[in-house]
Coordinates of C-alpha atoms in Angstrom, one line a residue:
X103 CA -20.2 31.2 -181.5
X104 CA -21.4 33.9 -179.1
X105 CA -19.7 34.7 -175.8
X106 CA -21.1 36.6 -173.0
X107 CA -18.9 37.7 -169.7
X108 CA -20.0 39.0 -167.3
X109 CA -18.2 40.8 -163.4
X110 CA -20.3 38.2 -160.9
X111 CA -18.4 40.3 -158.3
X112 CA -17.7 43.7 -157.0
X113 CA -14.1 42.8 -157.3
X114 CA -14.1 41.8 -160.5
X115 CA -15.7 45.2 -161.2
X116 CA -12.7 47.0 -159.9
X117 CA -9.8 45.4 -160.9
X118 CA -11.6 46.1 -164.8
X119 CA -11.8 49.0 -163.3
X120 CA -8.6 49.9 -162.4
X121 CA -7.0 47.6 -165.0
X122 CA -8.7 50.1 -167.3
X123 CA -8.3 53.8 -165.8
X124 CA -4.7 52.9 -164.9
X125 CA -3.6 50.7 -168.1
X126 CA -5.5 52.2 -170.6
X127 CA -6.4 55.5 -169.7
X128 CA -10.3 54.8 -169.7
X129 CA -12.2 55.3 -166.8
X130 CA -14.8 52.4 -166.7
X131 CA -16.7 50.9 -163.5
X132 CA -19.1 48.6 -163.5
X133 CA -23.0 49.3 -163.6
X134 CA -22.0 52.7 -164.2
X135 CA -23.5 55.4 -166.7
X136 CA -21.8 55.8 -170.3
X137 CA -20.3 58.6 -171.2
X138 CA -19.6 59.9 -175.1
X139 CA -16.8 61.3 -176.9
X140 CA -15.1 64.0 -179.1
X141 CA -17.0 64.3 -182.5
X142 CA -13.0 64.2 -183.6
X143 CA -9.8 63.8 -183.1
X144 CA -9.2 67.0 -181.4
X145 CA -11.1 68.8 -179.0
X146 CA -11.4 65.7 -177.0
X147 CA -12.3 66.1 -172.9
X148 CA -9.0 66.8 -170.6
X149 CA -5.7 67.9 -171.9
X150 CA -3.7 64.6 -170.6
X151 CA -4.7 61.1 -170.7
X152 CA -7.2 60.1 -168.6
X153 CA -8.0 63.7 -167.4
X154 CA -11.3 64.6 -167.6
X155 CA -12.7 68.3 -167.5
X156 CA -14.9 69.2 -164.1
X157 CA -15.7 72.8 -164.5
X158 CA -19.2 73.6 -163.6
X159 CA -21.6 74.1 -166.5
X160 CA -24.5 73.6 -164.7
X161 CA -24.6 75.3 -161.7
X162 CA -26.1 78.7 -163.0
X163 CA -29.3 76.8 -164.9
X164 CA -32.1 78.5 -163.8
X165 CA -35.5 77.5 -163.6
X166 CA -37.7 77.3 -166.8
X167 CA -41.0 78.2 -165.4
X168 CA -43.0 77.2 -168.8
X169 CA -41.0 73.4 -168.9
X170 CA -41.8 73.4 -165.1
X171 CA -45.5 74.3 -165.6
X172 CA -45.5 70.9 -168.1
X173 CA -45.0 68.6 -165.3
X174 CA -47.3 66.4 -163.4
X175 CA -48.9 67.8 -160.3
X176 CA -47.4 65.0 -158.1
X177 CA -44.1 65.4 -159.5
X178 CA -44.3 69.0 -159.3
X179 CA -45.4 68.4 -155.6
X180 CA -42.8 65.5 -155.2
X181 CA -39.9 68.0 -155.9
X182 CA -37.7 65.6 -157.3
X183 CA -37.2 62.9 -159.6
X184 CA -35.5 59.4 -159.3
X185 CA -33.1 58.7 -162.4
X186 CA -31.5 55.5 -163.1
X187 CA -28.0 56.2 -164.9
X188 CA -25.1 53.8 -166.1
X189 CA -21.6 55.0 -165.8
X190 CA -19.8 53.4 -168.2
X191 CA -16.9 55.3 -170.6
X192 CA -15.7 59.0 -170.8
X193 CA -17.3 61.3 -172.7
X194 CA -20.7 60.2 -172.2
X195 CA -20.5 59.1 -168.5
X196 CA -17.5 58.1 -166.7
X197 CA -16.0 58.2 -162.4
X198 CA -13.7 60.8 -161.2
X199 CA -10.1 59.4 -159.9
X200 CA -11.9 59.3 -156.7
X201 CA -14.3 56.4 -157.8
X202 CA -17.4 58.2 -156.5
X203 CA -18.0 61.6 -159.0
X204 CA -19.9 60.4 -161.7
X205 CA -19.6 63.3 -164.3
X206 CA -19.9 63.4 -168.3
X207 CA -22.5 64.0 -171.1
X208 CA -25.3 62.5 -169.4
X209 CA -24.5 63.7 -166.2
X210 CA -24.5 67.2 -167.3
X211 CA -27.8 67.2 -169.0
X212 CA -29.7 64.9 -166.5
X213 CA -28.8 67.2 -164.0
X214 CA -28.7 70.9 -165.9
X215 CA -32.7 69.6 -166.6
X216 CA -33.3 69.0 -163.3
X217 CA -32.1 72.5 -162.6
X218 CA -34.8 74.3 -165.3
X219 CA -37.7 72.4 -163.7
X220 CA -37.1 73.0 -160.4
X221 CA -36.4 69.7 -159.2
X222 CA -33.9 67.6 -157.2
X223 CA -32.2 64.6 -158.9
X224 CA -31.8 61.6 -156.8
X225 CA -29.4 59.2 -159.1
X226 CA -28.9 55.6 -159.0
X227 CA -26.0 53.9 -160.6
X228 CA -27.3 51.1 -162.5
X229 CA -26.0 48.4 -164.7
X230 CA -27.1 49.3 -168.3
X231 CA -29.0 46.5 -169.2
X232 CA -31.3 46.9 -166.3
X233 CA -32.1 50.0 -166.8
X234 CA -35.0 50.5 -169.8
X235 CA -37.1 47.0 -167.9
X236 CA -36.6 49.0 -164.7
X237 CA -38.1 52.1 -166.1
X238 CA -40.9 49.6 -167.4
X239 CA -41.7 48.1 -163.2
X240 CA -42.1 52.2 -162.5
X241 CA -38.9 52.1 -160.3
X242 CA -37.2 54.7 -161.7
X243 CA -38.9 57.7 -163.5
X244 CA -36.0 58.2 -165.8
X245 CA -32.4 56.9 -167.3
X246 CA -29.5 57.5 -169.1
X247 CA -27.3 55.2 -170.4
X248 CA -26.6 56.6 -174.0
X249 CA -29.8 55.0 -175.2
X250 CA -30.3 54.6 -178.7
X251 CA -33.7 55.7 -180.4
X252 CA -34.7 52.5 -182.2
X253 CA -37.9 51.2 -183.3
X254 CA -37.7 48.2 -181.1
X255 CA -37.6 50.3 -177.8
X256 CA -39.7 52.8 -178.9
X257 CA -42.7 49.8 -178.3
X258 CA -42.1 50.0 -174.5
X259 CA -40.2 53.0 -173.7
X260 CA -40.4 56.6 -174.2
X261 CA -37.6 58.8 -175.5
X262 CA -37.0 62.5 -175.6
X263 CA -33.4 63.4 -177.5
X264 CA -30.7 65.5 -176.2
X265 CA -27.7 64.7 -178.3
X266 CA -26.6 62.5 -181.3
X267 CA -24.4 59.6 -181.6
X268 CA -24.3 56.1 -182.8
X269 CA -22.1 53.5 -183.9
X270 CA -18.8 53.6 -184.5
X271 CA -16.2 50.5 -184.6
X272 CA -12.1 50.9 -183.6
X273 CA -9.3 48.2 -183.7
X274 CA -5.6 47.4 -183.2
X275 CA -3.3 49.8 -184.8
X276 CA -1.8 46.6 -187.0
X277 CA -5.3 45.7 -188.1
X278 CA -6.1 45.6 -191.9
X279 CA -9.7 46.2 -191.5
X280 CA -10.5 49.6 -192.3
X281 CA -13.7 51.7 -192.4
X282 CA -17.0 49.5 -192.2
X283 CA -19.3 50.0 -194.9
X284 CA -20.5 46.5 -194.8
X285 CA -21.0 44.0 -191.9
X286 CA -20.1 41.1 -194.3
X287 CA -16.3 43.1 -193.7
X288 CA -16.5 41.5 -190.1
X289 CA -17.1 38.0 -191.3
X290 CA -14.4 35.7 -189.6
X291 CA -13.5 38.0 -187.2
X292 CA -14.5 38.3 -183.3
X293 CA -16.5 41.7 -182.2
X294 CA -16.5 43.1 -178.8
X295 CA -19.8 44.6 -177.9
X296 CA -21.6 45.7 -174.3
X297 CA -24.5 43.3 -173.4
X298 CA -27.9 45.0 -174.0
X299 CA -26.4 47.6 -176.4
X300 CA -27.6 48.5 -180.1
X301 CA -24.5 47.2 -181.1
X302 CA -25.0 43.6 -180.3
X303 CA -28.7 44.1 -181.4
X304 CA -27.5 44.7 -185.0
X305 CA -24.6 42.7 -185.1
X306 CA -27.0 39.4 -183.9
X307 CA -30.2 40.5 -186.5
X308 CA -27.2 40.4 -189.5
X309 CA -25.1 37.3 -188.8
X310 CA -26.7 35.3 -191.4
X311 CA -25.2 37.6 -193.7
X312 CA -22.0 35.6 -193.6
X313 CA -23.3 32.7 -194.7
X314 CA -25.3 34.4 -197.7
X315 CA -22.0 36.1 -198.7
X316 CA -20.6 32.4 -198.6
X317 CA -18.3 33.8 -195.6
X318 CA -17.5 32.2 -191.5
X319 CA -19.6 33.8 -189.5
X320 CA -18.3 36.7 -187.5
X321 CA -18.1 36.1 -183.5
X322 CA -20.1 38.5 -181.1
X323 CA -18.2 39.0 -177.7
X324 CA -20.4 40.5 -175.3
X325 CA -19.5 42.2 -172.2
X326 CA -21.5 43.3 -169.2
X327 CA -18.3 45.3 -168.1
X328 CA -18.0 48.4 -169.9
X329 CA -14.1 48.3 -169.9
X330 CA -14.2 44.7 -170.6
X331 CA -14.6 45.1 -174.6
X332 CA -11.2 47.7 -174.5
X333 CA -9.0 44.6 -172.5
X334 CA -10.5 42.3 -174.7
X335 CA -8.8 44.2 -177.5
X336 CA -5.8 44.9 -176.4
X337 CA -5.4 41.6 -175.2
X338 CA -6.3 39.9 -178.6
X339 CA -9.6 38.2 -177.4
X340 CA -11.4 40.7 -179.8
X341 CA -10.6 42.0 -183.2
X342 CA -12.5 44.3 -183.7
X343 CA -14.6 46.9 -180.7
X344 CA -18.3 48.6 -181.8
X345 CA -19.1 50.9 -179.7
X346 CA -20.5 54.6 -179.2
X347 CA -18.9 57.0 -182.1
X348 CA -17.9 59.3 -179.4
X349 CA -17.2 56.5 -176.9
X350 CA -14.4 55.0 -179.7
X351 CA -13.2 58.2 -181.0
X352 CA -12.6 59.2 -176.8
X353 CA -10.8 56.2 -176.1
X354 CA -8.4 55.9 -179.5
X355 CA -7.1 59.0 -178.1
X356 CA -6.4 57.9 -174.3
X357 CA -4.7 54.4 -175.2
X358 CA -1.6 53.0 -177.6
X359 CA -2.4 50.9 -180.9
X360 CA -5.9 51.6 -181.0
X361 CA -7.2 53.0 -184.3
X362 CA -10.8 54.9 -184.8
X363 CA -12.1 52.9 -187.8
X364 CA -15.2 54.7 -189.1
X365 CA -18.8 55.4 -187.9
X366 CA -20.8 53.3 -189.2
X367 CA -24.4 54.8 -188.2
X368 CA -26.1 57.9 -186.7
X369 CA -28.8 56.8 -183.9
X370 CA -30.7 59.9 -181.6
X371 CA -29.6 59.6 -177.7
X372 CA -32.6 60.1 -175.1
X373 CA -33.6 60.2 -172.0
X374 CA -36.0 57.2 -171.2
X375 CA -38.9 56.9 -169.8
X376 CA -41.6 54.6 -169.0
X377 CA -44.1 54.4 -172.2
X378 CA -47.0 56.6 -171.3
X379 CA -44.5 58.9 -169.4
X380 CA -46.6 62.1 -168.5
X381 CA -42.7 64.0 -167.7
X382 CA -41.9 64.0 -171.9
X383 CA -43.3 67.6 -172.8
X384 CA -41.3 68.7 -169.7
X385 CA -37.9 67.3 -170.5
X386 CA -38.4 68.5 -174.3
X387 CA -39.2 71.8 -173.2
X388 CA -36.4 71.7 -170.6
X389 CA -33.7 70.5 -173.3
X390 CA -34.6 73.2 -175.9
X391 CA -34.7 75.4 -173.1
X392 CA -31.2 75.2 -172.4
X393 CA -30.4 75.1 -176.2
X394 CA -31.7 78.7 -175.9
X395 CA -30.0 79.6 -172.9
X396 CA -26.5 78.3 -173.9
X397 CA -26.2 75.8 -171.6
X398 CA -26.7 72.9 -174.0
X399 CA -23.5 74.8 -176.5
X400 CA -21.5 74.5 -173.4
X401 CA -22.2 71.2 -172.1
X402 CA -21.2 69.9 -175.7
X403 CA -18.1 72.5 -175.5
X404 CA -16.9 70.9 -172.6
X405 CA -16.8 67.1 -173.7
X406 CA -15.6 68.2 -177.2
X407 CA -18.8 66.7 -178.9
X408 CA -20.2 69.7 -180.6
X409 CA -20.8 67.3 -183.9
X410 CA -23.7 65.5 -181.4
X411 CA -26.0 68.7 -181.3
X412 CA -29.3 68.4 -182.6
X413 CA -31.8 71.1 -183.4
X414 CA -34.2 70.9 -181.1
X415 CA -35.1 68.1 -178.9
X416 CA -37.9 65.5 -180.0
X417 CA -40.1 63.0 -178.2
X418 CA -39.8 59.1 -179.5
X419 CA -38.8 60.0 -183.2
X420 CA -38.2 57.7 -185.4
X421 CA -35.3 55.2 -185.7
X422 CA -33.0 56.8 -187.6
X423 CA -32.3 54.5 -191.0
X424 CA -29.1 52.3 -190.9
X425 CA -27.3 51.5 -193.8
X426 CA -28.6 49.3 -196.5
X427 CA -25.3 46.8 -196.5

């Protein structure tokens, strides 16, 4: 059985959302921008539950002349670009108290980027799985959302890579699962997962694993509310939450009898673009412009996830391999 629900309403939105930021300590709203985690245990973003860090790491970015030369003419012209980004879960994206600040991860780089070309960022707050077909109609030239390099995007979209995540699972503190080696481990048992996500992309491709094992089939949970898949847990609607690795090991520390299971695989996080994009050479040389500046270091510092840096940035690598089992 698979089960999708879904926040018809802007007041189903915020009561997840409150229900979450207040509750649980998460900060979650819907159609916002996702937001990553500590790489650990410690280090993570704010010193209290909940809190999240606002000092300015952007702000002194300076143009990058050679990343800005890279750009299109009529971008260049233009002066700005329009990025669609989804606010979904603290590190990687998350709302201020004041329900309005979007700040995190990808709201640092998007906008430190903007800064070393020159331009000025007009963001949208989209859902997430609107985003990449969005991109795809030419509304938006750009979007963050913690998006995954995988093989099957890379047909229609265009990446370049800023940071490095993946997939990580979490569940009740009186659970018996422990680290996930092997999907057959989830057989029997329900999995939360945000609609359009890598997550329920690999958990749908191996279901029939199960039944080769001789197993019941383990039941996907999807959620278009970011927060919803946390409630669900808590609530014992779920068993079991796969999520971001930063994402889960953020929000084991901000609630009570949740446990950080394992990650289970490593995936490069990009900015996307429409395929074809002309902007790709910019961003690249923008990101590895601010890995040579120090901003990239401090952006990382500041959400405690300085196990997601990556050498230098890439455009559309290749899907990084998941695990055999």
């Amino acid at each position: 059985m698979r089960t999708r629900t879904t926040s018809g309403t802007a007041r189903t939105a915020l009561v997840f959302s409150l229900i979450t930021a207040a509750a649980l300590g998460l900060t979650a709203c819907s159609g916002g921008e996702p937001a990553t985690a500590p790489a650990g245990a410690s280090g993570a973003p704010g010193s209290a539950k909940g809190a999240l860090p606002t000092e300015d790491v952007v702000g002194a970015v300076k143009k990058n002349e050679a990343a800005a030369g890279l750009l299109p003419a009529e971008v260049r012209q233009r002066g700005s670009l329009t990025i669609a980004s989804s606010v979904a879960s603290p590190p990687s994206s998350a709302y201020l108290p004041d329900g309005k600040t979007a700040v995190g991860v990808d709201i640092d780089f998007s906008a430190a980027v903007a800064k070393a070309l020159g331009l000025e960022l007009k963001r949208e707050v989209v859902g997430f799985e609107a985003i990449l077909p969005a991109l795809g109609s030419g509304k938006y030239d750009v979007g963050t959302g913690n998006f995954g390099v995988t093989e099957e995007r890379r047909k229609t979209i265009d990446f370049v890579t800023y940071v490095n995540d993946g997939q990580g699972f979490a569940a009740r503190a009186d659970s018996t699962l422990g680290a996930v080696t092997d999907l057959t481990q989830l057989c029997g048992l329900k999995v939360a997962v945000n609609a359009g996500t890598t997550f329920e992309r690999t958990l749908e491709k191996n279901k029939g694993r199960c039944a080769e094992a001789g197993k019941p089939a383990y039941e996907v949970n999807v959620y278009s509310e970011p927060g919803a898949i946390w409630m669900s847990l808590q609530q014992g609607r779920s068993d079991v939450v796969m999520n971001t690795i930063n994402g889960v090991r953020y929000a084991v520390t901000q609630q009570k009898n949740v446990k950080f299971l394992n990650e289970y695989r490593r995936l490069d996080v990009s900015f996307a673009f429409k395929k074809g994009t002309p902007l790709a050479p910019a961003f690249q040389a923008a990101v590895n412009g601010l890995k040579a500046d120090g901003t990239y270091d401090r952006i990382l510092k500041k959400w405690g996830v300085t196990a997601s840096g990556i050498e230098k940035s890439q455009i559309s690598p290749p899907e990084i391999p998941a695990p055999k089992k």
